Amino acid sequence: MVGRKSNAWAAKDSSAHLSPYSFHLREAGKDDILMRVLYCGLDHTDLHQMKGELASSTTNYPLVPGHEVVGEVLELGSEVKKFSIGDIVGVGGIIGSCGECSLCNSNMEQYCNQIIFPYNDIYKDGTPTQGGFSSLMVIHQSFAVKIPEKLAPEQAAPLLRAGVTAYSPLKQFMNSGQIIKGGILGLGGVGHLGVLIAKAMGHHVTVISSSEKKRKEAMEHLHADAFLVSTDEAEMKRESNSLDYILDTVPAVHPMSSYLLLLKPEGKLIIVGAAPEPLQFLPSEIILGKKAILGSFIGSVTEMQELLNFWVEKGLTTMIEVVKMDYVNKAFERMERNDVRYRFVLDVAGSNLE
Ligand code: NAP
Ligand code: ZN
């Protein structure tokens, strides 16, 4: 048995060009919600996956991207207690896991070895998963969160993956009792949310960017405390040993040495950007100073909800450009050229996909 038909846009090959496509959703079960997609953020990971350049998985086409999804609940399975019809809900980078292992039982289900991704994966019933560039989605209630009433749905979309990718690793520095000096490397979708979240946590925030272009807006709009241009060797050297952490969001290969130098002893370089080739560093660059390089992957469903509440409590605003589906190819082209301030959000419901 298959479920409803959904109208979407999909990449048909590694050219990453998206065009209309329709498919059948999986059949909804007793724990599932059927949602009408309202908005979906555009993430650089969508681009990596469409181009087939993610080392962690091969890409199956047609691929419907989209894992920052906000929708309205249309139907509920008989066992759904968490939501009501008409609720505005969000779905991020994970739509399933085993539900039984120690990771799933400690709000770290994003690291479960049976994680199911919103697209380019296979659901438990054997149906290929497809993402939020689509009119409808069926989601298990455990993997959806409630969007707070005070938050506009298009504002919420980027928080569900890009936002929680910054929030989850930065949380460890939240209530440290001392002034934390953080660096955000790469001011894109994840990076701009990283700046806002780190500032709201009370950190002193330095943006580390590849050019001068974003200095004014980083300082004036995002209220960063300092701005460093990564190609300015003298300035980078002057700031060595100054940061407790760097959140590295760069999606391409980049030299590690100069960033490791910026860290204080015991500082942490937290990698979230998925460069498609290996990154290099010299062991002495971390041995001297007892520095750490670590990775972090999205956040748990609990952390997604936590971030949404934190966002409303702190009165923060996502900086987005809302576009219709017929602009999606142009939007990805602009993302690749580093020409977006700072996240595209697709108005899926307003794009007449039905
Ligand atoms: P994005 O909007 O394209 O932003 C990336 C930023 O990195 C750019 O704005 C640019 O900032 C900088 N940059 C781009 N190319 C660069 C280069 N060649 N050298 C140096 N800096 C460069 O991308 P995003 O959506 O934020 O995603 C960033 C990365 O995080 C992607 O690889 C994505 O797959 C990954 N990601 C990971 C997770 C996770 O869970 N770990 C979650 C979401 C996304 P400046 O102009 O300031 O230099
Ligand atoms: Zn598990």
CSV table of C-alpha atoms and ligand atoms in Angstrom, one decimal:
chain,number,residue,atom,x,y,z
A,1,MET,CA,0.0,0.0,0.0
A,2,VAL,CA,1.3,3.4,-0.8
A,3,GLY,CA,0.1,6.7,0.6
A,4,ARG,CA,-0.9,10.1,-0.8
A,5,LYS,CA,0.6,11.6,-3.9
A,6,SER,CA,2.9,14.6,-3.2
A,7,ASN,CA,4.0,17.2,-5.7
A,8,ALA,CA,7.6,18.2,-5.4
A,9,TRP,CA,10.8,19.4,-7.1
A,10,ALA,CA,13.6,16.9,-7.4
A,11,ALA,CA,17.2,16.7,-8.7
A,12,LYS,CA,17.4,14.0,-11.3
A,13,ASP,CA,21.2,13.8,-11.5
A,14,SER,CA,24.4,15.3,-10.1
A,15,SER,CA,23.9,18.5,-12.2
A,16,ALA,CA,21.8,19.4,-9.1
A,17,HIS,CA,19.2,21.0,-11.3
A,18,LEU,CA,15.8,20.8,-9.7
A,19,SER,CA,12.5,20.3,-11.7
A,20,PRO,CA,8.9,19.2,-11.0
A,21,TYR,CA,8.4,15.6,-9.8
A,22,SER,CA,5.6,13.8,-8.1
A,23,PHE,CA,5.8,10.6,-6.0
A,24,HIS,CA,3.8,8.7,-3.4
A,25,LEU,CA,4.4,9.2,0.3
A,26,ARG,CA,4.6,6.2,2.6
A,27,GLU,CA,1.4,5.1,4.0
A,28,ALA,CA,0.7,6.9,7.3
A,29,GLY,CA,0.6,4.7,10.4
A,30,LYS,CA,-0.9,5.2,13.9
A,31,ASP,CA,2.0,7.3,15.2
A,32,ASP,CA,2.3,9.5,12.1
A,33,ILE,CA,1.1,12.9,11.1
A,34,LEU,CA,0.4,14.1,7.6
A,35,MET,CA,1.5,17.6,7.1
A,36,ARG,CA,1.1,20.2,4.4
A,37,VAL,CA,4.5,21.8,3.9
A,38,LEU,CA,4.5,25.6,4.3
A,39,TYR,CA,8.2,26.5,4.2
A,40,CYS,CA,11.5,24.8,3.8
A,41,GLY,CA,15.0,26.2,4.3
A,42,LEU,CA,17.8,25.7,1.7
A,43,ASP,CA,20.9,24.1,3.3
A,44,HIS,CA,24.3,23.8,1.8
A,45,THR,CA,24.0,20.0,2.7
A,46,ASP,CA,21.2,19.8,0.1
A,47,LEU,CA,23.7,21.0,-2.5
A,48,HIS,CA,26.4,18.6,-1.3
A,49,GLN,CA,23.9,15.7,-1.5
A,50,MET,CA,22.4,16.7,-4.9
A,51,LYS,CA,25.9,16.9,-6.4
A,52,GLY,CA,26.8,13.5,-4.9
A,53,GLU,CA,29.8,14.9,-3.0
A,54,LEU,CA,29.0,13.8,0.5
A,55,ALA,CA,31.6,11.2,1.6
A,56,SER,CA,29.1,9.7,4.1
A,57,SER,CA,26.5,8.6,1.5
A,58,THR,CA,26.0,8.0,-2.2
A,59,THR,CA,23.1,10.0,-3.8
A,60,ASN,CA,20.0,8.2,-5.2
A,61,TYR,CA,18.0,10.2,-7.8
A,62,PRO,CA,15.4,11.5,-8.1
A,63,LEU,CA,16.2,13.3,-4.9
A,64,VAL,CA,13.7,15.7,-3.3
A,65,PRO,CA,15.9,17.8,-0.9
A,66,GLY,CA,14.8,19.8,2.1
A,67,HIS,CA,15.3,19.2,5.8
A,68,GLU,CA,14.3,22.4,7.5
A,69,VAL,CA,10.6,21.9,7.1
A,70,VAL,CA,7.7,23.8,8.7
A,71,GLY,CA,4.2,22.5,8.0
A,72,GLU,CA,0.6,22.4,9.1
A,73,VAL,CA,-0.9,19.2,10.6
A,74,LEU,CA,-3.6,17.9,8.3
A,75,GLU,CA,-4.3,14.4,9.7
A,76,LEU,CA,-3.3,12.5,12.8
A,77,GLY,CA,-2.7,8.8,13.4
A,78,SER,CA,-4.8,7.1,16.1
A,79,GLU,CA,-1.9,7.1,18.6
A,80,VAL,CA,-0.7,10.7,18.1
A,81,LYS,CA,-1.0,12.6,21.4
A,82,LYS,CA,1.7,15.2,20.8
A,83,PHE,CA,-0.2,17.3,18.2
A,84,SER,CA,-3.6,18.4,17.0
A,85,ILE,CA,-4.9,19.1,13.6
A,86,GLY,CA,-3.9,22.6,12.5
A,87,ASP,CA,-0.8,22.7,14.6
A,88,ILE,CA,2.3,24.3,13.0
A,89,VAL,CA,5.1,21.8,13.3
A,90,GLY,CA,8.8,21.5,12.3
A,91,VAL,CA,10.9,18.7,11.0
A,92,GLY,CA,14.7,18.9,10.9
A,93,GLY,CA,17.6,16.6,9.9
A,94,ILE,CA,16.3,13.3,11.4
A,95,ILE,CA,13.0,11.5,10.9
A,96,GLY,CA,13.7,8.1,12.5
A,97,SER,CA,16.1,6.1,14.8
A,98,CYS,CA,16.0,2.7,16.6
A,99,GLY,CA,14.4,4.3,19.7
A,100,GLU,CA,16.0,1.7,22.0
A,101,CYS,CA,19.8,2.2,22.1
A,102,SER,CA,21.6,4.2,24.8
A,103,LEU,CA,21.9,7.2,22.4
A,104,CYS,CA,18.2,7.2,21.6
A,105,ASN,CA,17.5,7.0,25.4
A,106,SER,CA,19.8,9.9,26.2
A,107,ASN,CA,18.5,12.5,23.7
A,108,MET,CA,21.3,11.8,21.3
A,109,GLU,CA,19.3,10.0,18.7
A,110,GLN,CA,21.0,11.9,15.9
A,111,TYR,CA,24.0,9.6,16.6
A,112,CYS,CA,22.0,6.4,16.6
A,113,ASN,CA,23.4,3.9,14.0
A,114,GLN,CA,19.8,3.4,12.7
A,115,ILE,CA,19.1,7.1,12.0
A,116,ILE,CA,16.8,7.8,9.1
A,117,PHE,CA,17.4,10.9,7.1
A,118,PRO,CA,14.5,13.0,5.7
A,119,TYR,CA,15.8,12.4,2.2
A,120,ASN,CA,18.1,10.0,0.3
A,121,ASP,CA,17.3,7.2,2.8
A,122,ILE,CA,14.9,4.3,3.1
A,123,TYR,CA,12.1,4.4,5.7
A,124,LYS,CA,11.4,1.3,8.0
A,125,ASP,CA,8.7,0.1,5.5
A,126,GLY,CA,11.1,0.2,2.6
A,127,THR,CA,9.8,3.5,1.1
A,128,PRO,CA,12.5,6.0,-0.1
A,129,THR,CA,12.5,9.1,2.0
A,130,GLN,CA,12.0,12.5,0.2
A,131,GLY,CA,12.4,15.9,1.8
A,132,GLY,CA,10.5,19.1,2.2
A,133,PHE,CA,10.5,20.6,-1.3
A,134,SER,CA,7.2,18.8,-1.5
A,135,SER,CA,3.6,19.6,-0.9
A,136,LEU,CA,3.0,16.9,1.7
A,137,MET,CA,5.1,14.9,4.2
A,138,VAL,CA,4.3,12.0,6.5
A,139,ILE,CA,6.3,12.1,9.8
A,140,HIS,CA,6.4,10.0,12.9
A,141,GLN,CA,5.2,12.2,15.8
A,142,SER,CA,8.5,11.7,17.8
A,143,PHE,CA,10.5,13.5,15.1
A,144,ALA,CA,8.4,16.7,14.8
A,145,VAL,CA,8.4,19.7,17.1
A,146,LYS,CA,5.8,22.3,17.8
A,147,ILE,CA,6.6,25.8,16.4
A,148,PRO,CA,5.9,28.3,19.2
A,149,GLU,CA,3.0,30.6,18.3
A,150,LYS,CA,5.1,33.7,18.7
A,151,LEU,CA,7.5,32.5,15.9
A,152,ALA,CA,6.6,33.0,12.2
A,153,PRO,CA,6.8,29.7,10.4
A,154,GLU,CA,9.3,31.0,7.8
A,155,GLN,CA,11.5,32.3,10.6
A,156,ALA,CA,11.4,28.9,12.3
A,157,ALA,CA,12.5,26.9,9.3
A,158,PRO,CA,16.3,27.5,9.4
A,159,LEU,CA,16.4,26.8,13.1
A,160,LEU,CA,15.4,23.2,12.6
A,161,ARG,CA,18.7,22.2,11.1
A,162,ALA,CA,21.2,25.1,10.7
A,163,GLY,CA,20.2,26.6,14.0
A,164,VAL,CA,20.4,23.4,16.1
A,165,THR,CA,23.7,22.6,14.4
A,166,ALA,CA,25.1,25.7,16.1
A,167,TYR,CA,23.0,25.4,19.3
A,168,SER,CA,23.9,21.8,20.2
A,169,PRO,CA,27.7,22.1,20.4
A,170,LEU,CA,27.6,25.7,21.8
A,171,LYS,CA,25.2,24.7,24.7
A,172,GLN,CA,28.2,23.2,26.6
A,173,PHE,CA,29.5,26.8,27.0
A,174,MET,CA,26.2,28.3,28.0
A,175,ASN,CA,26.5,28.7,31.8
A,176,SER,CA,30.2,28.5,32.3
A,177,GLY,CA,30.3,31.5,34.8
A,178,GLN,CA,33.1,33.2,32.8
A,179,ILE,CA,33.2,35.2,29.6
A,180,ILE,CA,33.5,32.8,26.8
A,181,LYS,CA,35.3,33.9,23.7
A,182,GLY,CA,33.9,32.2,20.6
A,183,GLY,CA,34.7,32.3,16.9
A,184,ILE,CA,32.3,31.6,14.1
A,185,LEU,CA,34.1,30.6,11.0
A,186,GLY,CA,32.1,31.2,7.8
A,187,LEU,CA,29.1,33.6,7.9
A,188,GLY,CA,26.5,31.7,5.9
A,189,GLY,CA,23.3,29.9,7.0
A,190,VAL,CA,24.7,28.0,9.9
A,191,GLY,CA,27.2,30.8,10.7
A,192,HIS,CA,24.8,33.7,11.1
A,193,LEU,CA,22.6,31.6,13.4
A,194,GLY,CA,25.8,30.6,15.3
A,195,VAL,CA,26.6,34.3,15.9
A,196,LEU,CA,23.0,35.1,17.1
A,197,ILE,CA,22.9,32.1,19.4
A,198,ALA,CA,26.4,32.6,20.8
A,199,LYS,CA,25.7,36.3,21.5
A,200,ALA,CA,22.4,35.3,23.2
A,201,MET,CA,24.3,32.9,25.4
A,202,GLY,CA,26.5,35.8,26.5
A,203,HIS,CA,29.7,35.0,24.6
A,204,HIS,CA,32.1,37.4,23.1
A,205,VAL,CA,31.8,36.6,19.4
A,206,THR,CA,34.4,36.9,16.7
A,207,VAL,CA,33.3,36.3,13.1
A,208,ILE,CA,36.1,34.8,11.0
A,209,SER,CA,35.2,35.4,7.3
A,210,SER,CA,37.0,34.8,4.0
A,211,SER,CA,36.7,38.5,2.9
A,212,GLU,CA,35.9,42.0,4.1
A,213,LYS,CA,32.5,41.9,2.4
A,214,LYS,CA,30.4,41.0,5.5
A,215,ARG,CA,32.2,43.1,8.1
A,216,LYS,CA,29.7,45.9,8.4
A,217,GLU,CA,26.6,43.6,8.6
A,218,ALA,CA,28.3,41.2,11.0
A,219,MET,CA,29.1,44.0,13.4
A,220,GLU,CA,25.9,46.1,12.9
A,221,HIS,CA,23.2,43.6,12.1
A,222,LEU,CA,24.3,40.5,14.0
A,223,HIS,CA,26.1,42.5,16.7
A,224,ALA,CA,29.3,40.5,16.6
A,225,ASP,CA,32.1,41.8,18.9
A,226,ALA,CA,34.9,41.4,16.4
A,227,PHE,CA,35.6,40.5,12.8
A,228,LEU,CA,38.6,38.8,11.4
A,229,VAL,CA,39.5,38.2,7.7
A,230,SER,CA,41.0,34.8,7.4
A,231,THR,CA,43.3,35.8,4.6
A,232,ASP,CA,44.9,38.6,6.6
A,233,GLU,CA,47.8,36.8,8.0
A,234,ALA,CA,49.0,39.6,10.2
A,235,GLU,CA,45.6,40.2,11.8
A,236,MET,CA,45.2,36.4,12.3
A,237,LYS,CA,48.6,36.2,14.0
A,238,ARG,CA,47.8,39.1,16.3
A,239,GLU,CA,44.7,37.2,17.5
A,240,SER,CA,46.5,33.9,18.3
A,241,ASN,CA,45.6,32.2,21.6
A,242,SER,CA,42.5,34.3,22.0
A,243,LEU,CA,39.4,32.0,21.5
A,244,ASP,CA,37.8,29.3,23.6
A,245,TYR,CA,36.2,27.7,20.6
A,246,ILE,CA,35.7,28.1,16.9
A,247,LEU,CA,32.6,26.8,15.2
A,248,ASP,CA,33.8,25.8,11.7
A,249,THR,CA,31.0,26.0,9.2
A,250,VAL,CA,33.0,26.1,6.0
A,251,PRO,CA,31.7,23.8,3.3
A,252,ALA,CA,34.9,23.5,1.3
A,253,VAL,CA,38.5,22.4,1.9
A,254,HIS,CA,40.4,25.0,4.0
A,255,PRO,CA,43.7,25.2,5.8
A,256,MET,CA,43.4,24.3,9.5
A,257,SER,CA,46.7,25.7,10.9
A,258,SER,CA,45.7,29.4,11.1
A,259,TYR,CA,42.5,28.6,12.9
A,260,LEU,CA,44.1,26.2,15.4
A,261,LEU,CA,46.5,29.1,16.2
A,262,LEU,CA,43.6,31.3,17.2
A,263,LEU,CA,42.6,28.9,20.0
A,264,LYS,CA,43.6,29.3,23.6
A,265,PRO,CA,45.2,26.3,25.3
A,266,GLU,CA,42.4,23.7,25.7
A,267,GLY,CA,40.4,25.5,23.1
A,268,LYS,CA,38.1,23.5,20.8
A,269,LEU,CA,37.7,23.6,17.0
A,270,ILE,CA,34.2,22.3,16.4
A,271,ILE,CA,33.7,21.2,12.8
A,272,VAL,CA,30.2,21.2,11.4
A,273,GLY,CA,31.0,22.1,7.8
A,274,ALA,CA,31.1,19.1,5.5
A,275,ALA,CA,34.1,19.7,3.3
A,276,PRO,CA,34.1,17.1,0.6
A,277,GLU,CA,37.9,16.4,0.8
A,278,PRO,CA,40.1,15.7,3.9
A,279,LEU,CA,41.2,18.6,6.0
A,280,GLN,CA,44.8,18.7,7.2
A,281,PHE,CA,46.6,19.7,10.3
A,282,LEU,CA,49.9,19.0,12.0
A,283,PRO,CA,49.7,17.0,15.3
A,284,SER,CA,52.0,19.6,17.0
A,285,GLU,CA,49.3,22.2,16.3
A,286,ILE,CA,47.0,20.5,18.8
A,287,ILE,CA,49.5,18.8,21.0
A,288,LEU,CA,51.0,22.2,22.0
A,289,GLY,CA,48.1,23.8,23.8
A,290,LYS,CA,46.1,20.6,24.4
A,291,LYS,CA,43.7,21.7,21.8
A,292,ALA,CA,40.8,19.6,20.5
A,293,ILE,CA,39.2,19.1,17.1
A,294,LEU,CA,35.8,17.6,17.3
A,295,GLY,CA,32.7,17.2,15.1
A,296,SER,CA,29.1,17.8,15.8
A,297,PHE,CA,26.0,16.7,13.9
A,298,ILE,CA,22.7,18.6,14.0
A,299,GLY,CA,21.0,18.3,17.4
A,300,SER,CA,18.4,16.0,19.0
A,301,VAL,CA,14.7,16.6,18.7
A,302,THR,CA,14.7,17.8,22.3
A,303,GLU,CA,17.4,20.4,21.4
A,304,MET,CA,15.4,21.5,18.4
A,305,GLN,CA,12.5,22.3,20.8
A,306,GLU,CA,14.8,23.9,23.3
A,307,LEU,CA,16.3,26.1,20.6
A,308,LEU,CA,12.8,27.3,19.4
A,309,ASN,CA,12.0,28.2,23.0
A,310,PHE,CA,15.4,29.9,23.5
A,311,TRP,CA,14.9,31.9,20.3
A,312,VAL,CA,11.5,33.2,21.3
A,313,GLU,CA,12.7,33.9,24.9
A,314,LYS,CA,15.7,35.9,23.6
A,315,GLY,CA,13.6,37.7,20.9
A,316,LEU,CA,16.0,36.7,18.1
A,317,THR,CA,15.3,37.1,14.3
A,318,THR,CA,16.6,34.8,11.6
A,319,MET,CA,18.0,36.7,8.5
A,320,ILE,CA,16.3,35.0,5.6
A,321,GLU,CA,15.3,35.6,1.9
A,322,VAL,CA,11.9,34.0,1.2
A,323,VAL,CA,11.6,32.7,-2.4
A,324,LYS,CA,9.1,30.6,-4.5
A,325,MET,CA,9.9,27.2,-5.9
A,326,ASP,CA,10.5,28.5,-9.4
A,327,TYR,CA,13.5,30.4,-8.0
A,328,VAL,CA,15.1,27.4,-6.3
A,329,ASN,CA,17.8,26.7,-9.0
A,330,LYS,CA,18.8,30.3,-9.0
A,331,ALA,CA,18.9,30.3,-5.1
A,332,PHE,CA,21.3,27.3,-5.0
A,333,GLU,CA,23.4,29.0,-7.6
A,334,ARG,CA,23.6,32.1,-5.4
A,335,MET,CA,24.3,30.0,-2.3
A,336,GLU,CA,27.2,28.4,-4.2
A,337,ARG,CA,28.5,31.9,-5.1
A,338,ASN,CA,28.3,32.9,-1.4
A,339,ASP,CA,25.6,35.4,-2.4
A,340,VAL,CA,22.9,35.0,0.3
A,341,ARG,CA,22.1,37.0,3.5
A,342,TYR,CA,22.0,34.4,5.0
A,343,ARG,CA,19.5,31.7,4.4
A,344,PHE,CA,17.0,31.1,1.6
A,345,VAL,CA,13.6,29.8,2.7
A,346,LEU,CA,11.2,28.3,0.1
A,347,ASP,CA,7.6,29.3,0.3
A,348,VAL,CA,6.4,25.8,-0.6
A,349,ALA,CA,2.7,26.3,0.1
A,350,GLY,CA,2.7,29.5,-1.9
A,351,SER,CA,4.3,27.9,-4.9
A,352,ASN,CA,1.2,26.2,-6.3
A,353,LEU,CA,2.7,22.7,-6.3
A,354,GLU,CA,-0.8,21.0,-6.1
B,1,NAP,P1,26.5,28.4,3.4
B,1,NAP,O1,25.2,29.2,3.7
B,1,NAP,O2,26.9,28.3,2.0
B,1,NAP,O3,27.6,29.1,4.3
B,1,NAP,C1,29.0,28.7,4.2
B,1,NAP,C2,29.9,29.9,4.5
B,1,NAP,O4,31.2,29.4,4.6
B,1,NAP,C3,29.8,31.0,3.5
B,1,NAP,O5,28.9,31.9,3.7
B,1,NAP,C4,31.2,31.6,3.5
B,1,NAP,O6,31.3,32.5,4.6
B,1,NAP,C5,32.1,30.4,4.0
B,1,NAP,N1,32.7,29.8,2.8
B,1,NAP,C6,32.1,29.3,1.7
B,1,NAP,N2,33.1,28.8,0.8
B,1,NAP,C7,34.3,28.9,1.4
B,1,NAP,C8,35.6,28.6,1.1
B,1,NAP,N3,35.9,28.0,-0.1
B,1,NAP,N4,36.6,28.9,1.9
B,1,NAP,C9,36.3,29.6,3.1
B,1,NAP,N5,35.0,29.9,3.5
B,1,NAP,C10,34.1,29.6,2.6
B,1,NAP,O7,26.4,27.0,4.0
B,1,NAP,P2,25.6,26.4,5.3
B,1,NAP,O8,24.2,26.0,4.8
B,1,NAP,O9,25.8,27.4,6.4
B,1,NAP,O10,26.4,25.1,5.6
B,1,NAP,C11,27.7,25.1,5.9
B,1,NAP,C12,28.3,23.7,6.0
B,1,NAP,O11,27.8,23.1,7.1
B,1,NAP,C13,28.0,22.8,4.8
B,1,NAP,O12,29.1,22.0,4.5
B,1,NAP,C14,26.8,22.0,5.3
B,1,NAP,O13,26.8,20.7,4.7
B,1,NAP,C15,27.3,21.8,6.7
B,1,NAP,N6,26.2,21.5,7.7
B,1,NAP,C16,26.5,20.6,8.6
B,1,NAP,C17,25.5,20.3,9.6
B,1,NAP,C18,25.9,19.4,10.7
B,1,NAP,O14,25.0,18.8,11.3
B,1,NAP,N7,27.2,19.2,11.0
B,1,NAP,C19,24.3,20.9,9.5
B,1,NAP,C20,24.0,21.9,8.6
B,1,NAP,C21,25.0,22.2,7.6
B,1,NAP,P3,32.2,33.8,4.6
B,1,NAP,O15,31.7,34.7,3.4
B,1,NAP,O16,32.0,34.5,5.9
B,1,NAP,O17,33.6,33.4,4.4
B,2,ZN,ZN,19.1,4.3,18.6
